[in-house]
Amino acid sequence: MNKRLPDEINPETRLIDYYARRAPEYERIYHRPERQDDLRKLEQLVAQAFRDLDVLEVACGTGYWTWFIAMQARSILAADSSAEVIAIARDKDYAACAVSFVESDAYSLGNVEGTRSAGFSGFWWSHVAKAKLPLFINALHSKLDDHAPVVLIDNRYVEGNSLPVSRHDAEGNTYQMRRLVDGSEYEVVKNFPTETELAEQLMPHADDLEIELLTYYWLAKYRVASCA
Ligand SMILES: C[S@@+](CC[C@H](N)C(=O)[O-])C[C@H]1O[C@@H](n2cnc3c(N)ncnc32)[C@H](O)[C@@H]1O
């Protein structure tokens, strides 16, 4: 893979580069012992949320959550900007579920054709700058049927456990410094929304919104509002 990108490159391109390079080591994050109880709850919920549905998954990464969705979904179109993570996701065994992959930008999903009957995105919201959240939500909903169920999951900030926030910007975003095993360092946007912030962002586009806070993670479950 190419050398680390120069610092002046825009934050979104840097994030894509970071995850492409992190791909082989990415799933270590799911091995942290203290998070296992929460993960089992999320895995069960994700596995049960999409029975017989055709799911669009945005920012699928290495397919960790794709595998749980595939336990009951009819089909999954899993999108990510990075060919490197998709290559790892493609190698997993999804049994009877029809899983396909597409390289696509989460802010446009331009090469996702048609609409699907359900949506999922894991650990992507936190990397979206606050000003760009409407762009992501609109892109996702434009590719889903009216009333489609959606599940979003992501991290909560846990003092002493989460990687510390390295800086705040004027738009209210927070950042972390991430280090890969090869020693390279990246600054990435990592936002930790409160329940109120999540509700404010989602309410205009969502029916039956439910937000659940676990110790290490949050989960938002809703249906795409018909007027969205
Ligand atoms: C924190 S990882 C989450 C991966 C996976 N959903 C999971 O939870 O294990 C974030 C993912 O977003 C992808 N990504 C970064 N920028 C993107 C963009 N603009 N459009 C689509 N995916 C993007 C990265 O390649 C990475 O796979």
mmCIF file of C-alpha atoms and ligand atoms in Angstrom:
data_model
loop_
_atom_site.group_PDB
_atom_site.id
_atom_site.type_symbol
_atom_site.label_atom_id
_atom_site.label_comp_id
_atom_site.label_asym_id
_atom_site.label_seq_id
_atom_site.Cartn_x
_atom_site.Cartn_y
_atom_site.Cartn_z
ATOM 1 C CA MET A 1 0.000 0.000 0.000
ATOM 2 C CA ASN A 2 1.068 3.598 -0.592
ATOM 3 C CA LYS A 3 2.818 5.738 2.001
ATOM 4 C CA ARG A 4 0.707 7.494 4.649
ATOM 5 C CA LEU A 5 -1.034 10.518 3.133
ATOM 6 C CA PRO A 6 0.353 14.006 3.880
ATOM 7 C CA ASP A 7 -1.301 15.890 6.790
ATOM 8 C CA GLU A 8 -2.837 18.604 4.590
ATOM 9 C CA ILE A 9 -5.112 16.077 2.906
ATOM 10 C CA ASN A 10 -8.810 16.525 3.774
ATOM 11 C CA PRO A 11 -10.081 14.698 6.883
ATOM 12 C CA GLU A 12 -12.467 12.403 4.971
ATOM 13 C CA THR A 13 -9.725 11.145 2.639
ATOM 14 C CA ARG A 14 -7.436 10.660 5.629
ATOM 15 C CA LEU A 15 -10.126 8.593 7.394
ATOM 16 C CA ILE A 16 -10.509 6.343 4.351
ATOM 17 C CA ASP A 17 -6.732 5.878 4.192
ATOM 18 C CA TYR A 18 -6.612 5.141 7.932
ATOM 19 C CA TYR A 19 -9.225 2.374 7.700
ATOM 20 C CA ALA A 20 -7.714 0.898 4.539
ATOM 21 C CA ARG A 21 -4.388 0.567 6.390
ATOM 22 C CA ARG A 22 -6.036 -0.618 9.583
ATOM 23 C CA ALA A 23 -8.042 -3.336 7.799
ATOM 24 C CA PRO A 24 -5.895 -6.363 8.853
ATOM 25 C CA GLU A 25 -5.872 -5.320 12.514
ATOM 26 C CA TYR A 26 -9.377 -3.801 12.684
ATOM 27 C CA GLU A 27 -11.298 -6.604 14.417
ATOM 28 C CA ARG A 28 -8.999 -6.550 17.455
ATOM 29 C CA ILE A 29 -11.316 -3.821 18.737
ATOM 30 C CA TYR A 30 -13.953 -6.519 19.220
ATOM 31 C CA HIS A 31 -11.688 -8.599 21.463
ATOM 32 C CA ARG A 32 -11.549 -6.207 24.415
ATOM 33 C CA PRO A 33 -12.647 -8.369 27.401
ATOM 34 C CA GLU A 34 -14.611 -5.677 29.258
ATOM 35 C CA ARG A 35 -16.815 -5.060 26.187
ATOM 36 C CA GLN A 36 -17.870 -8.654 25.589
ATOM 37 C CA ASP A 37 -21.200 -8.517 27.483
ATOM 38 C CA ASP A 38 -22.300 -5.430 25.548
ATOM 39 C CA LEU A 39 -21.151 -6.944 22.269
ATOM 40 C CA ARG A 40 -23.180 -10.120 22.834
ATOM 41 C CA LYS A 41 -26.290 -7.948 23.389
ATOM 42 C CA LEU A 42 -25.650 -5.943 20.203
ATOM 43 C CA GLU A 43 -24.884 -9.056 18.166
ATOM 44 C CA GLN A 44 -28.140 -10.693 19.251
ATOM 45 C CA LEU A 45 -30.125 -7.565 18.509
ATOM 46 C CA VAL A 46 -28.534 -7.070 15.099
ATOM 47 C CA ALA A 47 -29.056 -10.731 14.209
ATOM 48 C CA GLN A 48 -32.770 -10.493 15.077
ATOM 49 C CA ALA A 49 -33.553 -7.088 13.556
ATOM 50 C CA PHE A 50 -33.495 -8.004 9.879
ATOM 51 C CA ARG A 51 -35.405 -11.285 9.454
ATOM 52 C CA ASP A 52 -36.234 -11.829 5.739
ATOM 53 C CA LEU A 53 -35.258 -8.257 4.836
ATOM 54 C CA ASP A 54 -32.993 -6.872 2.123
ATOM 55 C CA VAL A 55 -30.469 -4.829 4.041
ATOM 56 C CA LEU A 56 -28.274 -1.941 2.943
ATOM 57 C CA GLU A 57 -25.259 -1.746 5.255
ATOM 58 C CA VAL A 58 -23.236 1.468 5.103
ATOM 59 C CA ALA A 59 -19.522 1.522 6.012
ATOM 60 C CA CYS A 60 -19.475 -2.272 6.451
ATOM 61 C CA GLY A 61 -15.735 -2.476 7.147
ATOM 62 C CA THR A 62 -14.423 -6.026 7.483
ATOM 63 C CA GLY A 63 -17.936 -7.489 7.705
ATOM 64 C CA TYR A 64 -18.060 -8.096 11.457
ATOM 65 C CA TRP A 65 -21.698 -6.918 11.678
ATOM 66 C CA THR A 66 -22.539 -8.149 8.164
ATOM 67 C CA TRP A 67 -22.028 -11.670 9.482
ATOM 68 C CA PHE A 68 -24.618 -11.202 12.267
ATOM 69 C CA ILE A 69 -27.118 -9.496 9.928
ATOM 70 C CA ALA A 70 -26.704 -12.424 7.528
ATOM 71 C CA MET A 71 -28.023 -14.877 10.142
ATOM 72 C CA GLN A 72 -31.627 -13.886 9.334
ATOM 73 C CA ALA A 73 -31.650 -11.327 6.501
ATOM 74 C CA ARG A 74 -32.624 -12.349 2.972
ATOM 75 C CA SER A 75 -29.895 -10.290 1.324
ATOM 76 C CA ILE A 76 -27.309 -7.662 2.184
ATOM 77 C CA LEU A 77 -25.701 -5.009 0.032
ATOM 78 C CA ALA A 78 -22.693 -3.952 2.064
ATOM 79 C CA ALA A 79 -21.039 -0.655 1.093
ATOM 80 C CA ASP A 80 -17.711 0.821 2.121
ATOM 81 C CA SER A 81 -15.288 3.299 0.599
ATOM 82 C CA SER A 82 -12.323 0.980 1.012
ATOM 83 C CA ALA A 83 -11.453 -1.959 -1.235
ATOM 84 C CA GLU A 84 -9.065 -3.224 1.460
ATOM 85 C CA VAL A 85 -11.773 -3.733 4.096
ATOM 86 C CA ILE A 86 -14.225 -5.109 1.537
ATOM 87 C CA ALA A 87 -11.646 -7.754 0.526
ATOM 88 C CA ILE A 88 -11.613 -9.023 4.129
ATOM 89 C CA ALA A 89 -15.419 -8.868 4.420
ATOM 90 C CA ARG A 90 -15.821 -10.807 1.164
ATOM 91 C CA ASP A 91 -13.819 -13.711 2.611
ATOM 92 C CA LYS A 92 -16.328 -14.408 5.391
ATOM 93 C CA ASP A 93 -18.916 -17.179 5.148
ATOM 94 C CA TYR A 94 -22.436 -15.736 5.171
ATOM 95 C CA ALA A 95 -24.183 -19.112 4.787
ATOM 96 C CA ALA A 96 -27.511 -18.855 2.962
ATOM 97 C CA CYS A 97 -27.730 -15.048 2.896
ATOM 98 C CA ALA A 98 -27.070 -13.377 -0.471
ATOM 99 C CA VAL A 99 -24.328 -10.877 0.387
ATOM 100 C CA SER A 100 -22.773 -8.507 -2.135
ATOM 101 C CA PHE A 101 -20.368 -5.622 -1.750
ATOM 102 C CA VAL A 102 -19.965 -2.239 -3.364
ATOM 103 C CA GLU A 103 -17.335 0.476 -3.031
ATOM 104 C CA SER A 104 -19.422 3.524 -2.291
ATOM 105 C CA ASP A 105 -19.171 6.818 -0.439
ATOM 106 C CA ALA A 106 -21.499 7.030 2.568
ATOM 107 C CA TYR A 107 -22.398 10.643 1.783
ATOM 108 C CA SER A 108 -23.825 9.876 -1.649
ATOM 109 C CA LEU A 109 -24.194 6.073 -2.034
ATOM 110 C CA GLY A 110 -24.226 7.010 -5.694
ATOM 111 C CA ASN A 111 -23.551 3.531 -7.055
ATOM 112 C CA VAL A 112 -26.131 1.806 -4.858
ATOM 113 C CA GLU A 113 -28.936 0.986 -7.244
ATOM 114 C CA GLY A 114 -32.589 0.873 -6.194
ATOM 115 C CA THR A 115 -33.835 0.766 -2.614
ATOM 116 C CA ARG A 116 -33.679 -1.833 0.155
ATOM 117 C CA SER A 117 -36.177 -2.789 2.865
ATOM 118 C CA ALA A 118 -33.823 -2.149 5.830
ATOM 119 C CA GLY A 119 -30.697 -0.216 6.759
ATOM 120 C CA PHE A 120 -27.774 -0.695 9.114
ATOM 121 C CA SER A 121 -24.612 1.181 9.919
ATOM 122 C CA GLY A 122 -22.126 0.309 12.647
ATOM 123 C CA PHE A 123 -19.502 2.614 14.070
ATOM 124 C CA TRP A 124 -19.798 5.099 11.234
ATOM 125 C CA TRP A 125 -21.902 7.874 12.817
ATOM 126 C CA SER A 126 -19.066 8.747 15.215
ATOM 127 C CA HIS A 127 -16.768 9.481 12.256
ATOM 128 C CA VAL A 128 -19.185 11.864 10.560
ATOM 129 C CA ALA A 129 -18.565 15.565 11.244
ATOM 130 C CA LYS A 130 -21.713 17.027 12.825
ATOM 131 C CA ALA A 131 -22.316 19.331 9.865
ATOM 132 C CA LYS A 132 -22.334 16.321 7.528
ATOM 133 C CA LEU A 133 -24.784 14.141 9.476
ATOM 134 C CA PRO A 134 -27.805 15.332 7.418
ATOM 135 C CA LEU A 135 -25.920 14.389 4.247
ATOM 136 C CA PHE A 136 -25.311 10.856 5.529
ATOM 137 C CA ILE A 137 -28.867 10.405 6.864
ATOM 138 C CA ASN A 138 -30.386 11.680 3.594
ATOM 139 C CA ALA A 139 -28.116 9.448 1.492
ATOM 140 C CA LEU A 140 -29.014 6.384 3.579
ATOM 141 C CA HIS A 141 -32.753 7.103 3.549
ATOM 142 C CA SER A 142 -32.749 7.823 -0.185
ATOM 143 C CA LYS A 143 -31.740 4.167 -0.662
ATOM 144 C CA LEU A 144 -34.381 2.717 1.699
ATOM 145 C CA ASP A 145 -38.104 2.058 1.323
ATOM 146 C CA ASP A 146 -40.605 4.145 3.306
ATOM 147 C CA HIS A 147 -40.971 2.695 6.827
ATOM 148 C CA ALA A 148 -37.826 0.605 6.408
ATOM 149 C CA PRO A 149 -36.365 -0.393 9.790
ATOM 150 C CA VAL A 150 -32.930 1.075 10.502
ATOM 151 C CA VAL A 151 -30.412 0.161 13.195
ATOM 152 C CA LEU A 152 -27.401 2.343 13.988
ATOM 153 C CA ILE A 153 -24.806 1.424 16.604
ATOM 154 C CA ASP A 154 -21.685 3.170 17.832
ATOM 155 C CA ASN A 155 -19.408 3.890 20.772
ATOM 156 C CA ARG A 156 -20.119 5.801 23.950
ATOM 157 C CA TYR A 157 -17.267 7.671 25.566
ATOM 158 C CA VAL A 158 -16.176 5.848 28.725
ATOM 159 C CA GLU A 159 -13.671 7.755 30.830
ATOM 160 C CA GLY A 160 -10.521 5.694 31.429
ATOM 161 C CA ASN A 161 -11.496 3.135 28.787
ATOM 162 C CA SER A 162 -12.041 5.041 25.531
ATOM 163 C CA LEU A 163 -9.052 6.510 23.724
ATOM 164 C CA PRO A 164 -8.906 10.104 25.019
ATOM 165 C CA VAL A 165 -10.305 12.984 23.007
ATOM 166 C CA SER A 166 -7.295 14.863 21.625
ATOM 167 C CA ARG A 167 -9.071 18.054 20.566
ATOM 168 C CA HIS A 168 -12.399 19.795 19.982
ATOM 169 C CA ASP A 169 -13.077 21.984 16.935
ATOM 170 C CA ALA A 170 -15.239 25.084 16.540
ATOM 171 C CA GLU A 171 -18.113 23.058 15.035
ATOM 172 C CA GLY A 172 -18.393 20.837 18.119
ATOM 173 C CA ASN A 173 -16.599 17.788 16.711
ATOM 174 C CA THR A 174 -14.161 15.794 18.808
ATOM 175 C CA TYR A 175 -11.032 14.004 17.590
ATOM 176 C CA GLN A 176 -8.780 11.139 18.608
ATOM 177 C CA MET A 177 -5.194 10.318 17.688
ATOM 178 C CA ARG A 178 -5.057 6.745 16.383
ATOM 179 C CA ARG A 179 -1.857 4.707 16.068
ATOM 180 C CA LEU A 180 -1.508 1.629 13.839
ATOM 181 C CA VAL A 181 0.835 -1.312 14.547
ATOM 182 C CA ASP A 182 3.312 0.084 11.996
ATOM 183 C CA GLY A 183 3.588 3.207 14.203
ATOM 184 C CA SER A 184 1.799 5.591 11.829
ATOM 185 C CA GLU A 185 -0.513 8.098 13.510
ATOM 186 C CA TYR A 186 -3.809 9.542 12.313
ATOM 187 C CA GLU A 187 -6.093 12.190 13.713
ATOM 188 C CA VAL A 188 -9.709 11.130 13.135
ATOM 189 C CA VAL A 189 -13.090 12.688 13.923
ATOM 190 C CA LYS A 190 -14.712 10.650 16.686
ATOM 191 C CA ASN A 191 -17.936 12.097 18.057
ATOM 192 C CA PHE A 192 -19.808 10.741 21.060
ATOM 193 C CA PRO A 193 -23.377 12.056 20.788
ATOM 194 C CA THR A 194 -25.638 12.298 23.822
ATOM 195 C CA GLU A 195 -29.045 10.653 23.685
ATOM 196 C CA THR A 196 -30.583 14.115 23.172
ATOM 197 C CA GLU A 197 -28.262 14.904 20.257
ATOM 198 C CA LEU A 198 -29.085 11.593 18.595
ATOM 199 C CA ALA A 199 -32.802 12.206 19.022
ATOM 200 C CA GLU A 200 -32.502 15.754 17.617
ATOM 201 C CA GLN A 201 -30.704 14.506 14.507
ATOM 202 C CA LEU A 202 -32.958 11.517 13.887
ATOM 203 C CA MET A 203 -36.451 12.657 14.958
ATOM 204 C CA PRO A 204 -37.204 14.684 11.801
ATOM 205 C CA HIS A 205 -36.508 11.596 9.654
ATOM 206 C CA ALA A 206 -37.656 8.761 11.908
ATOM 207 C CA ASP A 207 -40.780 7.067 13.254
ATOM 208 C CA ASP A 208 -40.809 4.879 16.370
ATOM 209 C CA LEU A 209 -37.322 5.994 17.406
ATOM 210 C CA GLU A 210 -35.796 4.032 20.287
ATOM 211 C CA ILE A 211 -32.365 4.810 21.673
ATOM 212 C CA GLU A 212 -30.638 2.387 24.002
ATOM 213 C CA LEU A 213 -27.509 3.141 25.978
ATOM 214 C CA LEU A 214 -25.285 0.231 26.972
ATOM 215 C CA THR A 215 -22.097 0.734 28.967
ATOM 216 C CA TYR A 216 -19.788 1.023 25.956
ATOM 217 C CA TYR A 217 -22.177 1.487 23.042
ATOM 218 C CA TRP A 218 -25.361 3.248 21.936
ATOM 219 C CA LEU A 219 -27.968 1.868 19.632
ATOM 220 C CA ALA A 220 -30.683 3.708 17.697
ATOM 221 C CA LYS A 221 -33.572 1.785 16.167
ATOM 222 C CA TYR A 222 -36.313 3.416 14.083
ATOM 223 C CA ARG A 223 -38.330 3.316 10.865
ATOM 224 C CA VAL A 224 -37.713 5.709 7.995
ATOM 225 C CA ALA A 225 -40.421 8.355 8.238
ATOM 226 C CA SER A 226 -42.691 8.295 5.192
ATOM 227 C CA CYS A 227 -42.254 12.056 4.619
ATOM 228 C CA ALA A 228 -38.412 11.869 4.866
HETATM 229 C C1 LIG B 1 -15.153 2.253 12.387
HETATM 230 S S1 LIG B 1 -15.133 1.446 10.836
HETATM 231 C C2 LIG B 1 -16.648 0.511 10.964
HETATM 232 C C3 LIG B 1 -16.606 -0.762 10.195
HETATM 233 C C4 LIG B 1 -17.771 -1.719 10.462
HETATM 234 N N1 LIG B 1 -19.050 -1.092 10.214
HETATM 235 C C5 LIG B 1 -17.738 -2.214 11.883
HETATM 236 O O1 LIG B 1 -18.518 -1.689 12.707
HETATM 237 O O2 LIG B 1 -16.957 -3.125 12.205
HETATM 238 C C6 LIG B 1 -15.556 2.737 9.716
HETATM 239 C C7 LIG B 1 -15.643 2.296 8.274
HETATM 240 O O3 LIG B 1 -16.015 3.430 7.489
HETATM 241 C C8 LIG B 1 -15.365 3.335 6.233
HETATM 242 N N2 LIG B 1 -15.387 4.675 5.624
HETATM 243 C C9 LIG B 1 -14.586 5.730 5.892
HETATM 244 N N3 LIG B 1 -14.954 6.789 5.154
HETATM 245 C C10 LIG B 1 -16.018 6.385 4.391
HETATM 246 C C11 LIG B 1 -16.857 7.011 3.441
HETATM 247 N N4 LIG B 1 -16.689 8.311 3.130
HETATM 248 N N5 LIG B 1 -17.847 6.302 2.862
HETATM 249 C C12 LIG B 1 -18.040 4.988 3.181
HETATM 250 N N6 LIG B 1 -17.284 4.335 4.091
HETATM 251 C C13 LIG B 1 -16.292 5.023 4.702
HETATM 252 C C14 LIG B 1 -13.999 2.807 6.558
HETATM 253 O O4 LIG B 1 -13.379 2.218 5.420
HETATM 254 C C15 LIG B 1 -14.342 1.802 7.658
HETATM 255 O O5 LIG B 1 -14.534 0.510 7.121
#
